[in-house]
JSON list of C-alpha atoms in Angstrom, two decimals:
[
{"chain": "A", "resi": 247, "resn": "UNK", "atom": "CA", "xyz": [6.24, 96.44, 37.04]},
{"chain": "A", "resi": 248, "resn": "UNK", "atom": "CA", "xyz": [5.15, 100.05, 38.26]},
{"chain": "A", "resi": 249, "resn": "UNK", "atom": "CA", "xyz": [2.43, 98.38, 40.63]},
{"chain": "A", "resi": 250, "resn": "UNK", "atom": "CA", "xyz": [5.09, 95.93, 41.74]},
{"chain": "A", "resi": 251, "resn": "UNK", "atom": "CA", "xyz": [7.60, 98.73, 43.14]},
{"chain": "A", "resi": 252, "resn": "UNK", "atom": "CA", "xyz": [4.30, 100.60, 44.44]},
{"chain": "A", "resi": 253, "resn": "UNK", "atom": "CA", "xyz": [2.67, 97.73, 46.55]},
{"chain": "A", "resi": 254, "resn": "UNK", "atom": "CA", "xyz": [6.69, 96.85, 47.79]},
{"chain": "A", "resi": 255, "resn": "UNK", "atom": "CA", "xyz": [7.98, 100.53, 47.55]},
{"chain": "A", "resi": 256, "resn": "UNK", "atom": "CA", "xyz": [8.53, 100.34, 51.60]},
{"chain": "A", "resi": 257, "resn": "UNK", "atom": "CA", "xyz": [9.84, 97.37, 51.95]},
{"chain": "A", "resi": 258, "resn": "UNK", "atom": "CA", "xyz": [12.53, 97.89, 49.06]},
{"chain": "A", "resi": 259, "resn": "UNK", "atom": "CA", "xyz": [13.32, 101.29, 50.80]},
{"chain": "A", "resi": 260, "resn": "UNK", "atom": "CA", "xyz": [13.86, 99.76, 54.06]},
{"chain": "A", "resi": 261, "resn": "UNK", "atom": "CA", "xyz": [15.84, 96.79, 52.95]},
{"chain": "A", "resi": 262, "resn": "UNK", "atom": "CA", "xyz": [18.19, 99.32, 50.82]},
{"chain": "A", "resi": 263, "resn": "UNK", "atom": "CA", "xyz": [18.37, 101.44, 53.90]},
{"chain": "A", "resi": 264, "resn": "UNK", "atom": "CA", "xyz": [19.45, 98.86, 55.90]},
{"chain": "A", "resi": 265, "resn": "UNK", "atom": "CA", "xyz": [21.98, 97.75, 53.29]},
{"chain": "A", "resi": 266, "resn": "UNK", "atom": "CA", "xyz": [23.85, 100.67, 52.98]},
{"chain": "A", "resi": 267, "resn": "UNK", "atom": "CA", "xyz": [23.68, 101.41, 56.62]},
{"chain": "A", "resi": 268, "resn": "UNK", "atom": "CA", "xyz": [25.33, 97.90, 57.28]},
{"chain": "A", "resi": 269, "resn": "UNK", "atom": "CA", "xyz": [28.06, 98.58, 54.77]},
{"chain": "A", "resi": 270, "resn": "UNK", "atom": "CA", "xyz": [28.71, 101.97, 55.66]},
{"chain": "A", "resi": 271, "resn": "UNK", "atom": "CA", "xyz": [28.81, 100.59, 59.42]},
{"chain": "A", "resi": 272, "resn": "UNK", "atom": "CA", "xyz": [31.39, 97.99, 58.47]},
{"chain": "A", "resi": 273, "resn": "UNK", "atom": "CA", "xyz": [33.67, 100.60, 56.79]},
{"chain": "A", "resi": 274, "resn": "UNK", "atom": "CA", "xyz": [33.59, 102.79, 59.92]},
{"chain": "A", "resi": 275, "resn": "UNK", "atom": "CA", "xyz": [34.62, 100.20, 62.00]},
{"chain": "A", "resi": 276, "resn": "UNK", "atom": "CA", "xyz": [37.42, 98.64, 60.25]},
{"chain": "A", "resi": 277, "resn": "UNK", "atom": "CA", "xyz": [38.95, 102.20, 59.78]},
{"chain": "A", "resi": 278, "resn": "UNK", "atom": "CA", "xyz": [38.41, 103.20, 63.52]},
{"chain": "A", "resi": 279, "resn": "UNK", "atom": "CA", "xyz": [39.91, 100.05, 64.98]},
{"chain": "A", "resi": 280, "resn": "UNK", "atom": "CA", "xyz": [43.12, 100.19, 62.78]},
{"chain": "A", "resi": 281, "resn": "UNK", "atom": "CA", "xyz": [43.60, 104.08, 62.53]},
{"chain": "A", "resi": 282, "resn": "UNK", "atom": "CA", "xyz": [46.14, 104.08, 65.69]},
{"chain": "A", "resi": 283, "resn": "UNK", "atom": "CA", "xyz": [47.82, 101.45, 64.11]},
{"chain": "A", "resi": 284, "resn": "UNK", "atom": "CA", "xyz": [48.52, 103.16, 60.28]},
{"chain": "A", "resi": 285, "resn": "UNK", "atom": "CA", "xyz": [51.79, 105.25, 59.72]},
{"chain": "A", "resi": 286, "resn": "UNK", "atom": "CA", "xyz": [53.10, 107.82, 56.95]},
{"chain": "A", "resi": 287, "resn": "UNK", "atom": "CA", "xyz": [56.19, 108.13, 58.51]},
{"chain": "A", "resi": 288, "resn": "UNK", "atom": "CA", "xyz": [58.66, 105.24, 58.58]},
{"chain": "A", "resi": 289, "resn": "UNK", "atom": "CA", "xyz": [61.07, 106.80, 62.06]},
{"chain": "A", "resi": 290, "resn": "UNK", "atom": "CA", "xyz": [57.80, 106.23, 64.06]},
{"chain": "A", "resi": 291, "resn": "UNK", "atom": "CA", "xyz": [57.47, 102.57, 62.87]},
{"chain": "A", "resi": 292, "resn": "UNK", "atom": "CA", "xyz": [57.92, 100.09, 65.60]},
{"chain": "A", "resi": 293, "resn": "UNK", "atom": "CA", "xyz": [60.50, 97.04, 65.09]},
{"chain": "A", "resi": 294, "resn": "UNK", "atom": "CA", "xyz": [58.92, 93.76, 63.67]},
{"chain": "A", "resi": 295, "resn": "UNK", "atom": "CA", "xyz": [59.51, 90.32, 62.36]},
{"chain": "A", "resi": 296, "resn": "UNK", "atom": "CA", "xyz": [59.24, 91.44, 58.87]},
{"chain": "A", "resi": 297, "resn": "UNK", "atom": "CA", "xyz": [58.16, 93.45, 56.38]},
{"chain": "A", "resi": 298, "resn": "UNK", "atom": "CA", "xyz": [54.81, 92.60, 54.03]},
{"chain": "A", "resi": 299, "resn": "UNK", "atom": "CA", "xyz": [54.61, 94.19, 50.96]},
{"chain": "A", "resi": 300, "resn": "UNK", "atom": "CA", "xyz": [51.47, 93.20, 48.60]},
{"chain": "A", "resi": 301, "resn": "UNK", "atom": "CA", "xyz": [51.33, 92.48, 45.37]},
{"chain": "A", "resi": 302, "resn": "UNK", "atom": "CA", "xyz": [49.71, 94.85, 42.56]},
{"chain": "A", "resi": 303, "resn": "UNK", "atom": "CA", "xyz": [49.57, 94.42, 38.91]},
{"chain": "A", "resi": 304, "resn": "UNK", "atom": "CA", "xyz": [52.56, 93.72, 36.74]},
{"chain": "A", "resi": 305, "resn": "UNK", "atom": "CA", "xyz": [53.35, 93.31, 33.33]},
{"chain": "A", "resi": 306, "resn": "UNK", "atom": "CA", "xyz": [55.74, 90.54, 32.52]},
{"chain": "A", "resi": 307, "resn": "UNK", "atom": "CA", "xyz": [58.20, 91.65, 34.64]},
{"chain": "A", "resi": 308, "resn": "UNK", "atom": "CA", "xyz": [57.71, 95.14, 34.85]},
{"chain": "A", "resi": 309, "resn": "UNK", "atom": "CA", "xyz": [55.93, 96.55, 38.01]},
{"chain": "A", "resi": 310, "resn": "UNK", "atom": "CA", "xyz": [53.18, 98.65, 38.04]},
{"chain": "A", "resi": 311, "resn": "UNK", "atom": "CA", "xyz": [53.71, 102.32, 39.46]},
{"chain": "A", "resi": 312, "resn": "UNK", "atom": "CA", "xyz": [51.14, 101.41, 42.34]},
{"chain": "A", "resi": 313, "resn": "UNK", "atom": "CA", "xyz": [53.62, 98.05, 42.83]},
{"chain": "A", "resi": 314, "resn": "UNK", "atom": "CA", "xyz": [56.81, 100.07, 42.54]},
{"chain": "A", "resi": 315, "resn": "UNK", "atom": "CA", "xyz": [56.14, 102.49, 45.25]},
{"chain": "A", "resi": 316, "resn": "UNK", "atom": "CA", "xyz": [55.30, 99.73, 47.63]},
{"chain": "A", "resi": 317, "resn": "UNK", "atom": "CA", "xyz": [58.27, 98.01, 46.95]},
{"chain": "A", "resi": 318, "resn": "UNK", "atom": "CA", "xyz": [60.56, 100.88, 47.36]},
{"chain": "A", "resi": 319, "resn": "UNK", "atom": "CA", "xyz": [58.86, 101.96, 50.58]},
{"chain": "A", "resi": 320, "resn": "UNK", "atom": "CA", "xyz": [59.31, 98.43, 51.89]},
{"chain": "A", "resi": 321, "resn": "UNK", "atom": "CA", "xyz": [62.93, 98.71, 51.27]},
{"chain": "A", "resi": 322, "resn": "UNK", "atom": "CA", "xyz": [63.50, 101.84, 52.41]},
{"chain": "A", "resi": 323, "resn": "UNK", "atom": "CA", "xyz": [61.61, 100.29, 56.21]},
{"chain": "A", "resi": 324, "resn": "UNK", "atom": "CA", "xyz": [64.13, 97.77, 55.97]},
{"chain": "A", "resi": 325, "resn": "UNK", "atom": "CA", "xyz": [67.29, 100.58, 55.15]},
{"chain": "A", "resi": 326, "resn": "UNK", "atom": "CA", "xyz": [65.74, 101.65, 58.44]},
{"chain": "A", "resi": 327, "resn": "UNK", "atom": "CA", "xyz": [66.14, 98.47, 60.25]},
{"chain": "A", "resi": 328, "resn": "UNK", "atom": "CA", "xyz": [62.50, 98.14, 61.51]},
{"chain": "A", "resi": 329, "resn": "UNK", "atom": "CA", "xyz": [62.90, 94.30, 60.54]},
{"chain": "A", "resi": 330, "resn": "UNK", "atom": "CA", "xyz": [65.55, 91.44, 59.54]},
{"chain": "A", "resi": 331, "resn": "UNK", "atom": "CA", "xyz": [63.19, 90.12, 56.45]},
{"chain": "A", "resi": 332, "resn": "UNK", "atom": "CA", "xyz": [60.98, 91.06, 53.84]},
{"chain": "A", "resi": 333, "resn": "UNK", "atom": "CA", "xyz": [57.71, 89.38, 52.69]},
{"chain": "A", "resi": 334, "resn": "UNK", "atom": "CA", "xyz": [56.82, 90.09, 48.90]},
{"chain": "A", "resi": 335, "resn": "UNK", "atom": "CA", "xyz": [53.04, 88.50, 48.83]},
{"chain": "A", "resi": 336, "resn": "UNK", "atom": "CA", "xyz": [51.51, 87.89, 45.48]},
{"chain": "A", "resi": 337, "resn": "UNK", "atom": "CA", "xyz": [49.62, 86.69, 42.82]},
{"chain": "A", "resi": 338, "resn": "UNK", "atom": "CA", "xyz": [51.77, 83.73, 41.06]},
{"chain": "A", "resi": 339, "resn": "UNK", "atom": "CA", "xyz": [48.88, 81.21, 40.29]},
{"chain": "A", "resi": 340, "resn": "UNK", "atom": "CA", "xyz": [49.84, 81.27, 36.55]},
{"chain": "A", "resi": 341, "resn": "UNK", "atom": "CA", "xyz": [53.33, 80.73, 35.06]},
{"chain": "A", "resi": 342, "resn": "UNK", "atom": "CA", "xyz": [52.52, 83.52, 32.45]},
{"chain": "A", "resi": 343, "resn": "UNK", "atom": "CA", "xyz": [51.51, 86.06, 35.43]},
{"chain": "A", "resi": 344, "resn": "UNK", "atom": "CA", "xyz": [54.07, 86.50, 38.42]},
{"chain": "A", "resi": 345, "resn": "UNK", "atom": "CA", "xyz": [53.99, 89.82, 40.77]},
{"chain": "A", "resi": 346, "resn": "UNK", "atom": "CA", "xyz": [56.26, 88.10, 43.63]},
{"chain": "A", "resi": 347, "resn": "UNK", "atom": "CA", "xyz": [59.17, 86.93, 41.20]},
{"chain": "A", "resi": 348, "resn": "UNK", "atom": "CA", "xyz": [58.74, 90.44, 39.43]},
{"chain": "A", "resi": 349, "resn": "UNK", "atom": "CA", "xyz": [59.22, 92.10, 43.17]},
{"chain": "A", "resi": 350, "resn": "UNK", "atom": "CA", "xyz": [62.50, 90.24, 43.47]},
{"chain": "A", "resi": 351, "resn": "UNK", "atom": "CA", "xyz": [63.91, 90.66, 40.37]},
{"chain": "A", "resi": 352, "resn": "UNK", "atom": "CA", "xyz": [63.32, 94.48, 40.78]},
{"chain": "A", "resi": 353, "resn": "UNK", "atom": "CA", "xyz": [65.05, 94.16, 44.24]},
{"chain": "A", "resi": 354, "resn": "UNK", "atom": "CA", "xyz": [67.91, 92.30, 42.52]},
{"chain": "A", "resi": 355, "resn": "UNK", "atom": "CA", "xyz": [68.38, 94.23, 39.53]},
{"chain": "A", "resi": 356, "resn": "UNK", "atom": "CA", "xyz": [68.75, 97.44, 41.16]},
{"chain": "A", "resi": 357, "resn": "UNK", "atom": "CA", "xyz": [71.26, 96.57, 44.19]},
{"chain": "A", "resi": 358, "resn": "UNK", "atom": "CA", "xyz": [69.36, 97.28, 46.81]},
{"chain": "A", "resi": 359, "resn": "UNK", "atom": "CA", "xyz": [71.32, 96.37, 50.16]},
{"chain": "A", "resi": 360, "resn": "UNK", "atom": "CA", "xyz": [69.17, 93.80, 50.77]},
{"chain": "A", "resi": 361, "resn": "UNK", "atom": "CA", "xyz": [70.77, 89.96, 51.26]},
{"chain": "A", "resi": 362, "resn": "UNK", "atom": "CA", "xyz": [69.07, 87.19, 49.29]},
{"chain": "A", "resi": 363, "resn": "UNK", "atom": "CA", "xyz": [68.09, 85.45, 52.48]},
{"chain": "A", "resi": 364, "resn": "UNK", "atom": "CA", "xyz": [66.39, 88.39, 53.56]},
{"chain": "A", "resi": 365, "resn": "UNK", "atom": "CA", "xyz": [63.81, 87.80, 50.54]},
{"chain": "A", "resi": 366, "resn": "UNK", "atom": "CA", "xyz": [60.79, 85.88, 51.52]},
{"chain": "A", "resi": 367, "resn": "UNK", "atom": "CA", "xyz": [58.53, 84.86, 48.68]},
{"chain": "A", "resi": 368, "resn": "UNK", "atom": "CA", "xyz": [54.48, 84.15, 48.69]},
{"chain": "A", "resi": 369, "resn": "UNK", "atom": "CA", "xyz": [53.32, 82.67, 45.99]},
{"chain": "A", "resi": 370, "resn": "UNK", "atom": "CA", "xyz": [49.92, 82.52, 46.89]},
{"chain": "A", "resi": 371, "resn": "UNK", "atom": "CA", "xyz": [48.89, 85.89, 47.80]},
{"chain": "A", "resi": 372, "resn": "UNK", "atom": "CA", "xyz": [46.01, 85.81, 45.77]},
{"chain": "A", "resi": 373, "resn": "UNK", "atom": "CA", "xyz": [44.12, 88.52, 47.72]},
{"chain": "A", "resi": 374, "resn": "UNK", "atom": "CA", "xyz": [44.60, 90.31, 50.95]},
{"chain": "A", "resi": 375, "resn": "UNK", "atom": "CA", "xyz": [42.99, 87.82, 53.24]},
{"chain": "A", "resi": 376, "resn": "UNK", "atom": "CA", "xyz": [45.09, 85.22, 51.60]},
{"chain": "A", "resi": 377, "resn": "UNK", "atom": "CA", "xyz": [48.61, 86.94, 51.93]},
{"chain": "A", "resi": 378, "resn": "UNK", "atom": "CA", "xyz": [47.89, 87.36, 55.81]},
{"chain": "A", "resi": 379, "resn": "UNK", "atom": "CA", "xyz": [46.33, 83.95, 56.42]},
{"chain": "A", "resi": 380, "resn": "UNK", "atom": "CA", "xyz": [49.87, 82.84, 55.06]},
{"chain": "A", "resi": 381, "resn": "UNK", "atom": "CA", "xyz": [52.08, 85.17, 56.51]},
{"chain": "A", "resi": 382, "resn": "UNK", "atom": "CA", "xyz": [50.97, 83.83, 60.09]},
{"chain": "A", "resi": 383, "resn": "UNK", "atom": "CA", "xyz": [50.34, 80.28, 59.17]},
{"chain": "A", "resi": 384, "resn": "UNK", "atom": "CA", "xyz": [53.12, 79.66, 56.64]},
{"chain": "A", "resi": 385, "resn": "UNK", "atom": "CA", "xyz": [55.60, 81.82, 57.51]},
{"chain": "A", "resi": 386, "resn": "UNK", "atom": "CA", "xyz": [55.20, 82.64, 61.59]},
{"chain": "A", "resi": 387, "resn": "UNK", "atom": "CA", "xyz": [55.02, 86.07, 61.35]},
{"chain": "A", "resi": 388, "resn": "UNK", "atom": "CA", "xyz": [54.31, 86.99, 64.71]},
{"chain": "A", "resi": 389, "resn": "UNK", "atom": "CA", "xyz": [54.67, 91.21, 64.09]},
{"chain": "A", "resi": 390, "resn": "UNK", "atom": "CA", "xyz": [54.59, 92.87, 60.73]},
{"chain": "A", "resi": 391, "resn": "UNK", "atom": "CA", "xyz": [54.94, 95.73, 58.70]},
{"chain": "A", "resi": 392, "resn": "UNK", "atom": "CA", "xyz": [52.43, 96.04, 55.62]},
{"chain": "A", "resi": 393, "resn": "UNK", "atom": "CA", "xyz": [53.23, 98.31, 52.76]},
{"chain": "A", "resi": 394, "resn": "UNK", "atom": "CA", "xyz": [50.66, 99.37, 50.57]},
{"chain": "A", "resi": 395, "resn": "UNK", "atom": "CA", "xyz": [48.87, 102.53, 49.69]},
{"chain": "A", "resi": 396, "resn": "UNK", "atom": "CA", "xyz": [46.29, 104.71, 51.85]},
{"chain": "A", "resi": 397, "resn": "UNK", "atom": "CA", "xyz": [43.24, 103.38, 50.66]},
{"chain": "A", "resi": 398, "resn": "UNK", "atom": "CA", "xyz": [44.03, 99.56, 50.91]},
{"chain": "A", "resi": 399, "resn": "UNK", "atom": "CA", "xyz": [46.13, 100.26, 54.54]},
{"chain": "A", "resi": 400, "resn": "UNK", "atom": "CA", "xyz": [43.27, 99.76, 57.08]},
{"chain": "A", "resi": 401, "resn": "UNK", "atom": "CA", "xyz": [41.58, 96.65, 55.56]},
{"chain": "A", "resi": 402, "resn": "UNK", "atom": "CA", "xyz": [45.16, 94.99, 55.36]},
{"chain": "A", "resi": 403, "resn": "UNK", "atom": "CA", "xyz": [46.01, 95.46, 59.39]},
{"chain": "A", "resi": 404, "resn": "UNK", "atom": "CA", "xyz": [42.58, 95.01, 60.38]},
{"chain": "A", "resi": 405, "resn": "UNK", "atom": "CA", "xyz": [42.59, 91.39, 58.66]},
{"chain": "A", "resi": 406, "resn": "UNK", "atom": "CA", "xyz": [45.96, 90.82, 59.97]},
{"chain": "A", "resi": 407, "resn": "UNK", "atom": "CA", "xyz": [45.50, 91.78, 63.52]},
{"chain": "A", "resi": 408, "resn": "UNK", "atom": "CA", "xyz": [42.32, 89.92, 63.49]},
{"chain": "A", "resi": 409, "resn": "UNK", "atom": "CA", "xyz": [44.35, 86.60, 62.32]},
{"chain": "A", "resi": 410, "resn": "UNK", "atom": "CA", "xyz": [46.85, 86.95, 65.19]},
{"chain": "A", "resi": 411, "resn": "UNK", "atom": "CA", "xyz": [49.41, 89.58, 63.93]},
{"chain": "A", "resi": 412, "resn": "UNK", "atom": "CA", "xyz": [50.63, 92.06, 65.47]},
{"chain": "A", "resi": 413, "resn": "UNK", "atom": "CA", "xyz": [50.49, 94.19, 62.49]},
{"chain": "A", "resi": 414, "resn": "UNK", "atom": "CA", "xyz": [51.08, 97.88, 61.95]},
{"chain": "A", "resi": 415, "resn": "UNK", "atom": "CA", "xyz": [50.63, 99.61, 58.48]},
{"chain": "A", "resi": 416, "resn": "UNK", "atom": "CA", "xyz": [52.58, 102.06, 56.37]},
{"chain": "A", "resi": 417, "resn": "UNK", "atom": "CA", "xyz": [50.45, 103.92, 53.82]},
{"chain": "A", "resi": 418, "resn": "UNK", "atom": "CA", "xyz": [52.18, 104.62, 50.86]},
{"chain": "A", "resi": 419, "resn": "UNK", "atom": "CA", "xyz": [51.59, 108.28, 49.89]},
{"chain": "A", "resi": 420, "resn": "UNK", "atom": "CA", "xyz": [48.95, 107.95, 46.62]},
{"chain": "A", "resi": 421, "resn": "UNK", "atom": "CA", "xyz": [48.68, 111.67, 45.95]},
{"chain": "A", "resi": 422, "resn": "UNK", "atom": "CA", "xyz": [50.70, 111.52, 42.75]},
{"chain": "A", "resi": 423, "resn": "UNK", "atom": "CA", "xyz": [47.85, 109.47, 40.95]},
{"chain": "A", "resi": 424, "resn": "UNK", "atom": "CA", "xyz": [44.83, 111.12, 39.20]},
{"chain": "A", "resi": 425, "resn": "UNK", "atom": "CA", "xyz": [41.87, 111.63, 41.17]},
{"chain": "A", "resi": 426, "resn": "UNK", "atom": "CA", "xyz": [39.55, 109.67, 38.89]},
{"chain": "A", "resi": 427, "resn": "UNK", "atom": "CA", "xyz": [42.08, 106.89, 39.74]},
{"chain": "A", "resi": 428, "resn": "UNK", "atom": "CA", "xyz": [41.84, 107.50, 43.63]},
{"chain": "A", "resi": 429, "resn": "UNK", "atom": "CA", "xyz": [37.89, 107.82, 43.45]},
{"chain": "A", "resi": 430, "resn": "UNK", "atom": "CA", "xyz": [37.95, 104.25, 41.75]},
{"chain": "A", "resi": 431, "resn": "UNK", "atom": "CA", "xyz": [39.88, 102.59, 44.19]},
{"chain": "A", "resi": 432, "resn": "UNK", "atom": "CA", "xyz": [37.67, 104.20, 47.50]},
{"chain": "A", "resi": 433, "resn": "UNK", "atom": "CA", "xyz": [34.32, 103.09, 45.64]},
{"chain": "A", "resi": 434, "resn": "UNK", "atom": "CA", "xyz": [35.95, 99.50, 45.34]},
{"chain": "A", "resi": 435, "resn": "UNK", "atom": "CA", "xyz": [37.23, 99.37, 48.27]},
{"chain": "A", "resi": 436, "resn": "UNK", "atom": "CA", "xyz": [34.00, 99.94, 50.10]},
{"chain": "A", "resi": 437, "resn": "UNK", "atom": "CA", "xyz": [32.89, 96.59, 49.12]},
{"chain": "A", "resi": 438, "resn": "UNK", "atom": "CA", "xyz": [35.98, 95.18, 49.53]},
{"chain": "A", "resi": 439, "resn": "UNK", "atom": "CA", "xyz": [36.20, 95.62, 53.43]},
{"chain": "A", "resi": 440, "resn": "UNK", "atom": "CA", "xyz": [32.68, 94.50, 53.80]},
{"chain": "A", "resi": 441, "resn": "UNK", "atom": "CA", "xyz": [34.46, 90.98, 52.00]},
{"chain": "A", "resi": 442, "resn": "UNK", "atom": "CA", "xyz": [37.14, 91.09, 54.63]},
{"chain": "A", "resi": 443, "resn": "UNK", "atom": "CA", "xyz": [34.70, 91.59, 57.43]},
{"chain": "A", "resi": 444, "resn": "UNK", "atom": "CA", "xyz": [32.74, 88.40, 56.00]},
{"chain": "A", "resi": 445, "resn": "UNK", "atom": "CA", "xyz": [36.17, 86.67, 56.00]},
{"chain": "A", "resi": 446, "resn": "UNK", "atom": "CA", "xyz": [36.92, 87.11, 59.24]},
{"chain": "A", "resi": 447, "resn": "UNK", "atom": "CA", "xyz": [33.70, 86.37, 61.26]},
{"chain": "A", "resi": 448, "resn": "UNK", "atom": "CA", "xyz": [33.40, 83.41, 59.03]},
{"chain": "A", "resi": 449, "resn": "UNK", "atom": "CA", "xyz": [37.15, 82.27, 59.25]},
{"chain": "A", "resi": 450, "resn": "UNK", "atom": "CA", "xyz": [37.57, 81.93, 55.75]},
{"chain": "A", "resi": 451, "resn": "UNK", "atom": "CA", "xyz": [40.22, 79.48, 54.63]},
{"chain": "A", "resi": 452, "resn": "UNK", "atom": "CA", "xyz": [43.04, 80.77, 51.99]},
{"chain": "A", "resi": 453, "resn": "UNK", "atom": "CA", "xyz": [43.25, 79.08, 48.90]},
{"chain": "A", "resi": 454, "resn": "UNK", "atom": "CA", "xyz": [46.48, 77.43, 49.52]},
{"chain": "A", "resi": 455, "resn": "UNK", "atom": "CA", "xyz": [48.58, 76.40, 52.58]},
{"chain": "A", "resi": 456, "resn": "UNK", "atom": "CA", "xyz": [51.47, 74.17, 52.84]},
{"chain": "A", "resi": 457, "resn": "UNK", "atom": "CA", "xyz": [54.68, 73.65, 54.40]},
{"chain": "A", "resi": 458, "resn": "UNK", "atom": "CA", "xyz": [55.87, 76.12, 57.20]},
{"chain": "A", "resi": 459, "resn": "UNK", "atom": "CA", "xyz": [58.78, 78.79, 56.02]},
{"chain": "A", "resi": 460, "resn": "UNK", "atom": "CA", "xyz": [59.52, 80.52, 59.10]},
{"chain": "A", "resi": 461, "resn": "UNK", "atom": "CA", "xyz": [60.58, 84.17, 58.97]},
{"chain": "A", "resi": 462, "resn": "UNK", "atom": "CA", "xyz": [63.52, 83.21, 60.80]},
{"chain": "A", "resi": 463, "resn": "UNK", "atom": "CA", "xyz": [65.19, 81.22, 58.65]},
{"chain": "A", "resi": 464, "resn": "UNK", "atom": "CA", "xyz": [66.89, 81.60, 55.27]},
{"chain": "A", "resi": 465, "resn": "UNK", "atom": "CA", "xyz": [64.21, 83.15, 52.72]},
{"chain": "A", "resi": 466, "resn": "UNK", "atom": "CA", "xyz": [65.64, 81.48, 49.67]},
{"chain": "A", "resi": 467, "resn": "UNK", "atom": "CA", "xyz": [63.60, 78.46, 50.56]},
{"chain": "A", "resi": 468, "resn": "UNK", "atom": "CA", "xyz": [60.76, 79.79, 49.48]},
{"chain": "A", "resi": 469, "resn": "UNK", "atom": "CA", "xyz": [62.16, 80.59, 46.00]},
{"chain": "A", "resi": 470, "resn": "UNK", "atom": "CA", "xyz": [61.06, 78.75, 43.07]},
{"chain": "A", "resi": 471, "resn": "UNK", "atom": "CA", "xyz": [64.07, 76.29, 42.27]},
{"chain": "A", "resi": 472, "resn": "UNK", "atom": "CA", "xyz": [65.32, 77.61, 39.23]},
{"chain": "A", "resi": 473, "resn": "UNK", "atom": "CA", "xyz": [65.95, 80.87, 40.83]},
{"chain": "A", "resi": 474, "resn": "UNK", "atom": "CA", "xyz": [67.70, 79.56, 43.83]},
{"chain": "A", "resi": 475, "resn": "UNK", "atom": "CA", "xyz": [70.56, 78.46, 41.34]},
{"chain": "A", "resi": 476, "resn": "UNK", "atom": "CA", "xyz": [70.96, 81.33, 39.89]}
]
């Protein structure tokens, strides 16, 4: 084994260095090409077709703090009259795990001043790429404000804009989270941006598509049938 490394050390070093260079170049490119579209102040955001709130972990119907922060920010952007509709996009691939209905119920339970017709639900937003692809193809969104934490916002805007959405990002403040948590997010994001770059490069398809539900229509058409009757 030692002799192998001695023999191939130069090749291993060059390959590793090249890999690291490519990874950090992709990350730099994604951040630099989207930074002018990312905002931290609601009043500076433009008016768009829809607010897109990206899903995150839930425990039964209880939102994680990360998701709650995103959702409240999205509601505040609606209140600022930046859009008429809000798209809740997340993982509802299993009956026992449901991010989108948890978000919808949170809005209704808190009596936010948002009409039911304004709330659209994407049950197959299994990852950021799927969420953006479906926002364009299923919900016919041409312009959007994406709401997520700072570590995630550049990748989200990058994907959306490369898929044809005139997208802007609202970076939810994450300073209240532990440094160790934020550090883990940023390390994981380095590799996830590479995947996003690859998905755009090869024009990946989402897990599911389906019939169109235009964002200009009634959001309740995207609700589960049993929930429409409530």
